[in-house]
Short mmCIF file of C-alpha atoms and ligand atoms in Angstrom, two decimals:
data_model
loop_
_atom_site.label_atom_id
_atom_site.label_comp_id
_atom_site.label_asym_id
_atom_site.label_seq_id
_atom_site.Cartn_x
_atom_site.Cartn_y
_atom_site.Cartn_z
CA MET A 219 -9.09 66.26 -19.56
CA ASP A 220 -6.84 64.59 -22.10
CA ARG A 221 -7.85 61.45 -23.93
CA LYS A 222 -5.47 59.04 -22.18
CA ARG A 223 -6.70 59.88 -18.68
CA LYS A 224 -10.31 59.10 -19.55
CA LYS A 225 -9.62 55.40 -19.05
CA ARG A 226 -8.11 55.82 -15.59
CA SER A 227 -9.87 55.43 -12.27
CA TRP A 228 -11.30 58.40 -10.41
CA ALA A 229 -8.33 58.38 -7.96
CA GLU A 230 -8.02 61.47 -5.77
CA PRO A 231 -6.14 64.45 -7.28
CA TYR A 232 -4.37 65.09 -3.94
CA LYS A 233 -2.31 63.29 -1.34
CA ILE A 234 -2.68 63.14 2.43
CA LYS A 235 -0.49 65.29 4.66
CA MET A 236 -2.18 64.97 8.05
CA VAL A 237 -4.50 62.33 9.50
CA GLU A 238 -7.14 62.22 12.21
CA LEU A 239 -7.27 59.00 14.20
CA LEU A 240 -10.60 57.18 14.47
CA LYS A 241 -11.96 55.26 17.41
CA MET A 242 -13.21 51.72 16.94
CA THR A 243 -16.09 50.69 19.20
CA SER A 244 -17.57 47.37 20.29
CA TYR A 245 -21.14 46.26 19.61
CA GLU A 246 -21.97 46.73 23.31
CA GLU A 247 -20.62 50.29 23.31
CA ARG A 248 -22.61 51.14 20.22
CA LYS A 249 -25.80 49.66 21.64
CA LYS A 250 -25.45 51.82 24.73
CA ALA A 251 -24.62 54.92 22.71
CA LEU A 252 -27.63 54.37 20.44
CA GLU A 253 -30.08 54.00 23.32
CA HIS A 254 -28.61 57.08 24.93
CA ALA A 255 -29.16 58.95 21.65
CA GLY A 256 -32.83 57.91 21.43
CA TYR A 257 -32.18 56.08 18.14
CA ASN A 258 -31.41 59.39 16.47
CA THR A 259 -27.98 59.44 14.79
CA PHE A 260 -27.92 63.24 15.17
CA LEU A 261 -27.76 62.73 18.94
CA LEU A 262 -24.74 60.41 18.91
CA ARG A 263 -21.42 61.77 20.07
CA SER A 264 -18.92 61.97 17.25
CA ARG A 265 -16.34 60.13 19.36
CA ASP A 266 -18.57 57.04 19.23
CA VAL A 267 -18.67 57.09 15.42
CA TYR A 268 -16.24 55.22 13.18
CA ILE A 269 -17.07 56.34 9.62
CA ASP A 270 -19.26 59.43 9.65
CA LEU A 271 -21.67 59.65 6.71
CA LEU A 272 -24.21 61.77 8.58
CA THR A 273 -23.76 64.73 6.29
CA ASP A 274 -21.37 66.31 3.83
CA SER A 275 -22.03 69.65 5.51
CA GLY A 276 -18.96 71.34 6.96
CA THR A 277 -17.13 68.01 7.02
CA SER A 278 -14.77 68.51 4.08
CA ALA A 279 -11.01 68.29 4.46
CA MET A 280 -9.53 71.68 3.63
CA SER A 281 -6.43 71.88 1.45
CA ASP A 282 -3.03 73.13 2.61
CA ARG A 283 -3.76 76.31 0.65
CA GLN A 284 -7.02 76.87 2.51
CA TRP A 285 -5.25 76.36 5.84
CA ALA A 286 -2.58 78.81 4.72
CA GLY A 287 -5.41 81.20 3.89
CA MET A 288 -6.65 80.92 7.47
CA MET A 289 -3.37 82.47 8.57
CA VAL A 290 -3.91 85.60 6.54
CA GLY A 291 -7.29 86.36 8.09
CA ASP A 292 -7.84 90.11 8.25
CA GLU A 293 -9.98 90.32 11.38
CA ALA A 294 -11.06 93.91 10.91
CA TYR A 295 -14.71 94.51 11.86
CA ALA A 296 -15.39 96.28 8.59
CA GLY A 297 -13.97 95.98 5.09
CA SER A 298 -11.77 92.94 5.73
CA GLU A 299 -9.42 92.12 2.87
CA ASN A 300 -10.76 88.55 2.89
CA PHE A 301 -14.26 89.82 2.17
CA TYR A 302 -13.00 91.31 -1.07
CA HIS A 303 -11.27 88.06 -2.01
CA LEU A 304 -14.51 86.19 -1.42
CA GLU A 305 -16.53 88.74 -3.36
CA ALA A 306 -14.09 88.45 -6.27
CA ALA A 307 -14.34 84.62 -6.23
CA VAL A 308 -18.15 84.75 -6.27
CA GLN A 309 -18.11 87.22 -9.16
CA LYS A 310 -15.48 85.30 -11.10
CA TYR A 311 -16.81 81.74 -10.75
CA TYR A 312 -20.54 82.28 -10.28
CA GLY A 313 -21.03 85.60 -12.03
CA TYR A 314 -23.36 87.16 -9.45
CA ARG A 315 -22.75 90.88 -9.07
CA TYR A 316 -23.33 91.27 -5.33
CA MET A 317 -22.51 88.99 -2.40
CA ILE A 318 -23.23 89.14 1.30
CA PRO A 319 -21.53 86.56 3.56
CA THR A 320 -23.69 84.69 6.08
CA HIS A 321 -22.77 82.26 8.84
CA GLN A 322 -24.14 79.40 6.71
CA GLY A 323 -26.80 78.69 4.11
CA ARG A 324 -29.84 79.15 6.33
CA GLY A 325 -28.65 82.64 7.27
CA ALA A 326 -28.97 83.57 3.60
CA GLU A 327 -32.33 81.78 3.34
CA ASN A 328 -33.68 83.74 6.28
CA ILE A 329 -32.74 87.08 4.72
CA ILE A 330 -33.96 86.40 1.19
CA SER A 331 -37.24 84.91 2.48
CA LYS A 332 -37.92 87.88 4.76
CA ILE A 333 -37.26 90.35 1.97
CA MET A 334 -39.03 88.70 -0.93
CA ILE A 335 -41.92 86.70 0.52
CA LYS A 336 -45.19 88.28 1.68
CA GLN A 337 -47.94 86.62 3.73
CA GLY A 338 -49.98 84.33 1.47
CA ASP A 339 -47.33 84.03 -1.26
CA ILE A 340 -46.62 80.80 -3.11
CA VAL A 341 -43.02 79.63 -3.47
CA PRO A 342 -42.65 76.86 -6.05
CA GLY A 343 -39.48 74.79 -6.02
CA ASN A 344 -37.86 71.59 -7.30
CA MET A 345 -38.49 69.60 -4.12
CA TYR A 346 -38.29 71.13 -0.69
CA PHE A 347 -35.20 71.42 1.45
CA THR A 348 -35.75 71.41 5.22
CA THR A 349 -34.30 74.79 6.23
CA THR A 350 -35.21 76.49 2.95
CA ARG A 351 -38.89 75.60 3.21
CA LEU A 352 -39.02 76.48 6.89
CA HIS A 353 -37.73 80.00 6.23
CA GLN A 354 -40.18 80.40 3.37
CA GLU A 355 -43.02 79.36 5.64
CA LEU A 356 -41.88 81.50 8.58
CA ALA A 357 -41.96 84.44 6.16
CA GLY A 358 -45.63 83.67 5.38
CA GLY A 359 -45.20 81.71 2.15
CA THR A 360 -46.37 78.26 1.14
CA PHE A 361 -43.91 76.00 -0.61
CA VAL A 362 -45.26 74.03 -3.58
CA ASP A 363 -43.24 71.18 -5.05
CA ILE A 364 -42.97 71.43 -8.84
CA ILE A 365 -40.23 68.87 -9.45
CA ILE A 366 -40.93 66.29 -12.17
CA ASP A 367 -42.83 63.22 -10.92
CA GLU A 368 -39.89 60.95 -11.79
CA ALA A 369 -37.97 62.47 -8.84
CA HIS A 370 -40.35 60.84 -6.37
CA ASP A 371 -39.70 57.36 -7.78
CA SER A 372 -36.45 55.91 -6.44
CA GLN A 373 -36.15 53.47 -9.35
CA ASN A 374 -36.77 55.85 -12.23
CA THR A 375 -33.51 56.39 -14.15
CA HIS A 376 -34.32 59.80 -15.65
CA PRO A 377 -30.91 61.50 -16.08
CA PHE A 378 -32.17 64.82 -14.69
CA LYS A 379 -34.51 64.03 -11.82
CA GLY A 380 -33.93 67.54 -10.47
CA ASN A 381 -35.87 69.08 -13.37
CA VAL A 382 -38.82 71.37 -12.86
CA ASN A 383 -42.17 70.33 -14.34
CA ILE A 384 -42.83 73.48 -16.37
CA GLU A 385 -46.55 72.69 -16.70
CA LYS A 386 -46.95 72.50 -12.95
CA LEU A 387 -45.47 75.98 -12.70
CA GLU A 388 -47.72 77.28 -15.48
CA SER A 389 -50.78 75.97 -13.68
CA LEU A 390 -49.67 77.61 -10.41
CA ILE A 391 -49.33 80.90 -12.27
CA LYS A 392 -52.83 80.41 -13.66
CA ILE A 393 -54.36 79.60 -10.29
CA TYR A 394 -52.61 82.19 -8.11
CA GLY A 395 -51.33 84.79 -10.58
CA ALA A 396 -47.69 85.74 -11.05
CA LYS A 397 -47.97 88.50 -8.42
CA LYS A 398 -48.37 85.85 -5.69
CA ILE A 399 -45.17 84.10 -6.76
CA PRO A 400 -42.15 86.16 -5.69
CA TYR A 401 -39.65 83.63 -7.00
CA VAL A 402 -39.08 80.04 -7.96
CA SER A 403 -36.72 78.28 -5.58
CA VAL A 404 -34.41 76.19 -7.75
CA ALA A 405 -31.85 73.84 -6.29
CA THR A 406 -28.98 72.42 -8.28
CA SER A 407 -28.16 68.79 -7.44
CA VAL A 408 -31.39 68.35 -5.50
CA ASN A 409 -30.49 67.08 -2.04
CA MET A 410 -33.83 65.57 -1.02
CA ALA A 411 -34.24 63.78 -4.35
CA GLY A 412 -30.94 61.99 -3.77
CA GLY A 413 -28.47 64.50 -5.20
CA GLN A 414 -30.15 64.58 -8.61
CA PRO A 415 -29.23 67.24 -11.17
CA ILE A 416 -31.32 69.71 -13.16
CA SER A 417 -30.50 70.05 -16.86
CA MET A 418 -29.44 73.26 -18.56
CA GLU A 419 -32.26 72.82 -21.05
CA ASN A 420 -34.83 72.72 -18.25
CA LEU A 421 -33.29 75.75 -16.58
CA ARG A 422 -33.45 77.66 -19.86
CA GLU A 423 -37.13 76.83 -20.28
CA LEU A 424 -37.77 77.88 -16.72
CA ARG A 425 -35.90 81.14 -17.30
CA ALA A 426 -37.99 81.89 -20.38
CA LEU A 427 -41.28 81.26 -18.57
CA THR A 428 -40.33 83.23 -15.45
CA LEU A 429 -39.11 86.19 -17.51
CA LYS A 430 -42.43 86.26 -19.34
CA HIS A 431 -44.25 86.59 -16.01
CA GLY A 432 -41.77 88.75 -14.15
CA ILE A 433 -41.00 86.00 -11.62
CA LYS A 434 -37.48 85.74 -10.20
CA ILE A 435 -35.39 82.59 -9.80
CA ILE A 436 -33.49 82.16 -6.54
CA HIS A 437 -30.90 79.42 -6.86
CA ASP A 438 -29.99 77.13 -3.99
CA MET A 439 -26.44 76.69 -5.26
CA THR A 440 -25.16 74.54 -2.41
CA ARG A 441 -24.07 71.77 -4.80
CA VAL A 442 -23.86 73.61 -8.11
CA ALA A 443 -20.46 72.15 -9.10
CA GLU A 444 -21.72 68.57 -8.70
CA ASN A 445 -24.73 69.46 -10.85
CA ALA A 446 -22.41 70.91 -13.48
CA TRP A 447 -20.45 67.65 -13.55
CA PHE A 448 -23.62 65.68 -14.33
CA ILE A 449 -24.52 68.12 -17.11
CA LYS A 450 -21.07 67.55 -18.57
CA GLN A 451 -21.60 63.78 -18.42
CA ARG A 452 -25.21 63.61 -19.56
CA GLU A 453 -26.36 66.65 -21.51
CA LYS A 454 -25.80 67.05 -25.23
CA GLY A 455 -23.30 69.74 -26.14
CA TYR A 456 -21.53 69.93 -22.77
CA GLN A 457 -19.01 67.06 -22.97
CA ASN A 458 -16.13 69.36 -23.88
CA LYS A 459 -17.05 72.25 -21.60
CA SER A 460 -15.33 72.76 -18.26
CA VAL A 461 -17.19 72.45 -14.97
CA LYS A 462 -16.22 76.10 -14.38
CA SER A 463 -17.98 77.30 -17.51
CA ILE A 464 -21.06 75.15 -16.86
CA VAL A 465 -21.33 76.47 -13.28
CA LYS A 466 -21.24 80.01 -14.57
CA GLU A 467 -23.84 79.30 -17.23
CA ILE A 468 -26.20 77.80 -14.61
CA CYS A 469 -25.86 80.88 -12.41
CA SER A 470 -26.43 83.19 -15.37
CA LEU A 471 -29.95 81.75 -15.75
CA THR A 472 -30.94 82.82 -12.23
CA ASP A 473 -31.39 86.13 -10.41
CA GLY A 474 -29.76 85.36 -7.11
CA ALA A 475 -28.58 82.54 -4.89
CA THR A 476 -28.25 81.20 -1.40
CA MET A 477 -25.15 79.16 -0.71
CA SER A 478 -24.20 76.80 2.06
CA ALA A 479 -20.44 76.88 1.50
CA LYS A 480 -20.15 73.95 3.90
CA LYS A 481 -20.87 71.61 0.98
CA ASP A 482 -19.40 72.23 -2.50
CA ALA A 483 -17.20 75.11 -1.42
CA LEU A 484 -15.04 72.94 0.86
CA VAL A 485 -15.17 74.89 4.11
CA ASN A 486 -16.21 73.90 7.62
CA ILE A 487 -18.42 76.95 8.13
CA GLY A 488 -19.82 79.74 5.97
CA GLY A 489 -22.31 80.70 3.32
CA PHE A 490 -23.54 83.68 1.37
CA LEU A 491 -26.41 85.38 -0.35
CA ALA A 492 -25.76 86.59 -3.90
CA MET A 493 -27.80 88.58 -6.38
CA ASN A 494 -27.64 90.81 -9.43
CA ASP A 495 -30.21 93.41 -8.42
CA LYS A 496 -28.81 96.48 -6.67
CA ALA A 497 -32.00 97.38 -4.81
CA LEU A 498 -32.31 93.84 -3.47
CA TYR A 499 -28.66 93.96 -2.44
CA ASP A 500 -29.18 97.21 -0.56
CA GLU A 501 -32.11 95.77 1.32
CA ALA A 502 -30.25 92.56 2.14
CA SER A 503 -27.16 94.50 3.31
CA ASN A 504 -29.40 96.28 5.73
CA MET A 505 -31.18 93.13 6.93
CA VAL A 506 -27.94 91.16 7.43
CA VAL A 507 -26.81 93.49 10.22
CA VAL A 508 -29.87 92.43 12.24
CA TYR A 509 -29.32 88.68 11.98
CA GLU A 510 -25.73 87.92 11.01
CA GLY A 511 -23.33 90.86 11.24
CA LEU A 512 -22.06 93.69 9.07
CA HIS A 513 -22.45 93.10 5.30
CA THR A 514 -18.69 92.61 4.92
CA TYR A 515 -18.46 89.69 7.34
CA GLY A 516 -21.98 88.29 7.93
CA GLY A 517 -21.16 86.23 11.02
CA LEU A 518 -17.84 84.93 9.73
CA ALA A 519 -14.23 85.56 10.73
CA GLY A 520 -11.95 87.01 8.07
CA ARG A 521 -10.08 83.71 7.96
CA ASP A 522 -13.32 81.82 7.22
CA MET A 523 -14.00 84.07 4.24
CA GLU A 524 -10.46 83.49 2.95
CA ALA A 525 -10.80 79.70 3.22
CA MET A 526 -14.12 79.97 1.38
CA ALA A 527 -12.66 82.07 -1.45
CA ILE A 528 -9.94 79.45 -1.97
CA GLY A 529 -12.42 76.57 -1.54
CA ILE A 530 -14.65 77.98 -4.28
CA THR A 531 -11.69 78.00 -6.67
CA GLU A 532 -10.82 74.38 -5.86
CA SER A 533 -14.44 73.22 -6.00
CA VAL A 534 -15.01 74.03 -9.66
CA ASP A 535 -11.95 72.16 -10.86
CA ASP A 536 -12.83 69.24 -13.17
CA ASP A 537 -10.37 66.80 -11.58
CA HIS A 538 -11.70 67.54 -8.10
CA ILE A 539 -15.33 66.95 -9.04
CA ARG A 540 -14.52 63.88 -11.06
CA ALA A 541 -12.91 62.22 -8.03
CA ARG A 542 -15.61 63.49 -5.66
CA VAL A 543 -18.50 62.09 -7.67
CA GLY A 544 -16.36 59.08 -8.65
CA GLN A 545 -16.04 58.03 -5.02
CA VAL A 546 -19.80 58.30 -4.48
CA GLU A 547 -20.40 56.18 -7.59
CA TYR A 548 -17.85 53.64 -6.39
CA LEU A 549 -19.84 53.04 -3.20
CA GLY A 550 -23.17 53.14 -5.03
CA ASN A 551 -22.10 50.56 -7.59
CA LYS A 552 -20.89 48.25 -4.83
CA LEU A 553 -24.31 48.41 -3.18
CA LEU A 554 -26.14 47.93 -6.46
CA HIS A 555 -24.00 44.90 -7.13
CA ALA A 556 -25.11 43.48 -3.77
CA LYS A 557 -28.76 44.15 -4.74
CA ILE A 558 -29.30 46.75 -2.03
CA PRO A 559 -32.24 49.00 -3.00
CA ILE A 560 -30.81 52.50 -3.52
CA VAL A 561 -31.98 55.57 -5.39
CA ILE A 562 -30.83 55.51 -9.00
CA PRO A 563 -29.20 57.15 -10.84
CA ILE A 564 -26.50 57.44 -8.17
CA GLY A 565 -26.45 61.05 -6.94
CA GLY A 566 -23.65 63.54 -6.52
CA HIS A 567 -23.07 63.75 -2.77
CA GLY A 568 -24.22 60.45 -1.37
CA ILE A 569 -26.03 57.17 -1.65
CA PHE A 570 -29.65 57.03 -0.64
CA ILE A 571 -30.99 53.67 0.52
CA ASP A 572 -34.66 53.10 -0.20
CA ALA A 573 -35.88 52.10 3.28
CA LYS A 574 -39.38 51.24 2.07
CA ARG A 575 -37.92 48.51 -0.11
CA PHE A 576 -35.21 47.53 2.37
CA LEU A 577 -37.79 47.06 5.16
CA PRO A 578 -41.07 46.33 3.35
CA HIS A 579 -42.58 44.83 6.52
CA LEU A 580 -42.63 48.24 8.27
CA LYS A 581 -45.27 50.95 7.85
CA GLN A 582 -44.06 54.49 7.21
CA THR A 583 -45.36 55.53 10.65
CA GLN A 584 -42.89 53.03 12.17
CA PHE A 585 -40.07 55.22 10.78
CA PRO A 586 -38.30 52.68 8.57
CA ALA A 587 -35.46 55.00 7.51
CA GLN A 588 -34.88 56.16 11.08
CA VAL A 589 -34.56 52.60 12.35
CA LEU A 590 -32.40 51.52 9.41
CA ALA A 591 -29.92 54.32 10.13
CA ALA A 592 -29.82 53.13 13.75
CA GLU A 593 -29.24 49.50 12.72
CA ILE A 594 -26.36 50.42 10.40
CA TYR A 595 -24.69 52.31 13.24
CA LEU A 596 -25.21 49.37 15.57
CA ASP A 597 -23.61 47.00 13.08
CA SER A 598 -20.44 48.91 12.29
CA GLY A 599 -20.28 52.38 13.83
CA VAL A 600 -21.08 53.91 10.43
CA ARG A 601 -23.28 56.94 10.98
CA THR A 602 -25.94 57.78 8.38
CA MET A 603 -29.17 59.76 8.61
CA GLU A 604 -32.87 59.63 7.93
CA ARG A 605 -34.43 61.46 4.99
CA GLY A 606 -38.05 60.35 5.13
CA ILE A 607 -41.12 60.94 7.23
CA VAL A 608 -39.20 62.34 10.20
CA SER A 609 -37.33 64.89 8.06
CA ALA A 610 -40.51 65.82 6.21
CA GLY A 611 -42.17 67.08 9.42
CA ARG A 612 -45.80 68.03 9.77
CA ASN A 613 -48.22 70.02 7.64
CA LYS A 614 -48.59 73.36 9.44
CA ASP A 615 -52.35 73.54 8.71
CA THR A 616 -53.55 69.99 9.43
CA GLY A 617 -50.89 69.00 11.97
CA ASP A 618 -50.54 65.56 10.37
CA HIS A 619 -47.20 64.12 9.23
CA TYR A 620 -46.19 64.78 5.67
CA TYR A 621 -45.92 61.33 4.06
CA PRO A 622 -43.10 61.70 1.53
CA GLU A 623 -42.95 59.19 -1.30
CA LEU A 624 -39.22 58.81 -0.62
CA GLU A 625 -38.28 57.17 2.68
CA LEU A 626 -34.50 57.19 2.53
CA VAL A 627 -31.36 56.64 4.54
CA ARG A 628 -28.66 58.98 3.35
CA LEU A 629 -25.01 57.96 3.25
CA THR A 630 -23.38 61.28 2.62
CA ILE A 631 -19.77 61.28 1.56
CA SER A 632 -17.60 64.07 2.94
CA ARG A 633 -15.31 65.66 0.39
CA ARG A 634 -11.65 64.56 0.46
CA VAL A 635 -12.03 62.75 3.82
CA TYR A 636 -12.46 58.97 3.46
CA THR A 637 -10.68 56.40 1.33
CA GLN A 638 -11.84 53.63 -0.96
CA ALA A 639 -11.19 51.10 1.84
CA HIS A 640 -13.61 53.02 4.08
CA MET A 641 -16.22 52.74 1.32
CA ASP A 642 -15.62 48.97 1.24
CA VAL A 643 -16.31 48.72 4.98
CA VAL A 644 -19.52 50.73 4.59
CA ALA A 645 -20.72 48.43 1.81
CA GLU A 646 -19.89 45.31 3.85
CA SER A 647 -21.83 46.61 6.84
CA ILE A 648 -24.92 47.46 4.82
CA GLN A 649 -24.90 44.02 3.24
CA GLU A 650 -24.74 42.50 6.71
CA VAL A 651 -27.75 44.53 7.87
CA PHE A 652 -29.58 43.64 4.66
CA GLN A 653 -29.13 39.94 5.32
CA ASN A 654 -30.73 40.33 8.75
CA ARG A 655 -33.38 42.85 7.73
CA LYS A 656 -36.43 40.72 8.52
CA LYS A 657 -35.62 40.90 12.24
CA ILE A 658 -35.66 44.71 12.32
CA ARG A 659 -38.60 46.20 14.23
CA GLY A 660 -39.99 49.73 13.94
CA LEU A 661 -39.72 52.73 16.27
CA LYS A 662 -42.04 54.96 18.28
CA MET A 663 -41.35 58.68 18.60
CA THR A 664 -41.07 59.67 22.25
CA TYR A 665 -40.04 63.32 21.86
CA GLU A 666 -40.87 65.63 18.98
CA PRO A 667 -39.44 69.16 18.72
CA LYS A 668 -41.51 71.80 16.95
CA TYR A 669 -39.01 72.86 14.28
CA LEU A 670 -36.91 70.58 12.04
CA ARG A 671 -37.74 67.65 14.27
CA PHE A 672 -35.28 65.23 12.65
CA PHE A 673 -32.37 66.94 14.39
CA GLN A 674 -33.51 66.30 17.95
CA ALA A 675 -36.44 63.84 17.96
CA ARG A 676 -36.09 60.79 20.22
CA PHE A 677 -37.39 57.26 19.66
CA LYS A 678 -37.67 53.88 21.25
CA LYS A 679 -38.18 50.38 19.89
CA SER A 680 -41.85 49.59 19.42
C1 PLP B 799 -27.25 72.30 3.78
C2 PLP B 799 -28.22 72.87 2.85
C3 PLP B 799 -28.86 74.09 3.10
C4 PLP B 799 -28.70 74.85 4.40
O1 PLP B 799 -27.42 75.24 4.61
P1 PLP B 799 -26.75 75.34 6.07
O2 PLP B 799 -25.36 75.78 5.77
O3 PLP B 799 -26.81 73.97 6.67
O4 PLP B 799 -27.51 76.33 6.85
C5 PLP B 799 -29.72 74.59 2.14
N1 PLP B 799 -29.97 73.92 1.00
C6 PLP B 799 -29.39 72.73 0.73
C7 PLP B 799 -29.70 72.03 -0.54
C8 PLP B 799 -28.52 72.16 1.65
O5 PLP B 799 -27.97 70.97 1.38
#
């Protein structure tokens, strides 16, 4: 980035060639839709949504080059040309030696968990992610959170709230022994903490400790490029390095990775499992045929793999990430200015409203984040989602809810999709809801699915 451009706004490094029309709804229509959806924004129909901040997963706008790539899909069952393009992109930008495509991130999580975790194992990680932890538990492991305590405090401004507390890991090794810990599950740009990065220094310390004990590091690299951007902004010695080189350095400190390419990598569907160890690769290539498809397509069409290969290249570009994170910060700063309680520092992929502080009159068992997401939709047709007690689920041994410290509503920003004016509307709506917050009542859960309940649970007003 040259010196002159540093002063300029984060404006998008692309222009718009095709648009998708949005439907505007009335308050009455939204009220009906919300009741029909059991106050769960996951159960709304997309046609009833105006600005969709439910998730940044699979919702990116692909570039003209990616769409062109779709046209050169080699739909051979085995050995598709696009597979080799994807493999080359993973090797070039991430540095992992072997790559197996999967239909999305959880496909990779399933395979790595089944291969590496034995009954009774401990899997430490820097805060849980819903699907990741579930696969670890289904494989017989127990997830243990070893993120630094600052991550659980929405107002703590630590620049790297995704860091691992090395002492917590050391004490786990002491208690259980390294043999019971197949790997440490390390996420970059920790989703559940509010899109908070891990520092390179912390990763290096973690690498040193795990090498000493023969413990592997499996990297959840879903948002690695956003993490790299924060390292460039905040960590000493990285200001003049490119996002590309930082991404590669992060990956070099880990043994393998699961990727949901629906996030950073700018595609609507896809993921992969990557690793450096040949024996592990052989085992995973065998397992993938059971759950996903042959190891050269893993549940994806050739065209999907091509779009992913191109998306990876675009995702590690400094100008792209600067605008991506810039837009998130734009919305976050607007909300901070209006005194809305959000998680700080502002994260990489979205804004996280602190529902406990937004609705202090509600108990956590009244699902404050769930009801706040519903109220925001009712006000403006903006769809957000809960990341609190509903997402956290239940303890598999005691059957009680997990009571996470963070009770959040996530406003996730899709990549290259919405404009600054859309962000203004979102901020206006949240301010409106904030002004009327005292009138908001809690919810009761009326239907609770067994797995990942936040997707399909239903509620009514209590
Ligand atoms: C989305 C996500 C996953 C799961 O990926 P899917 O593609 O949705 O299966 C795993 N980890 C993190 C951090 C994610 O955000």
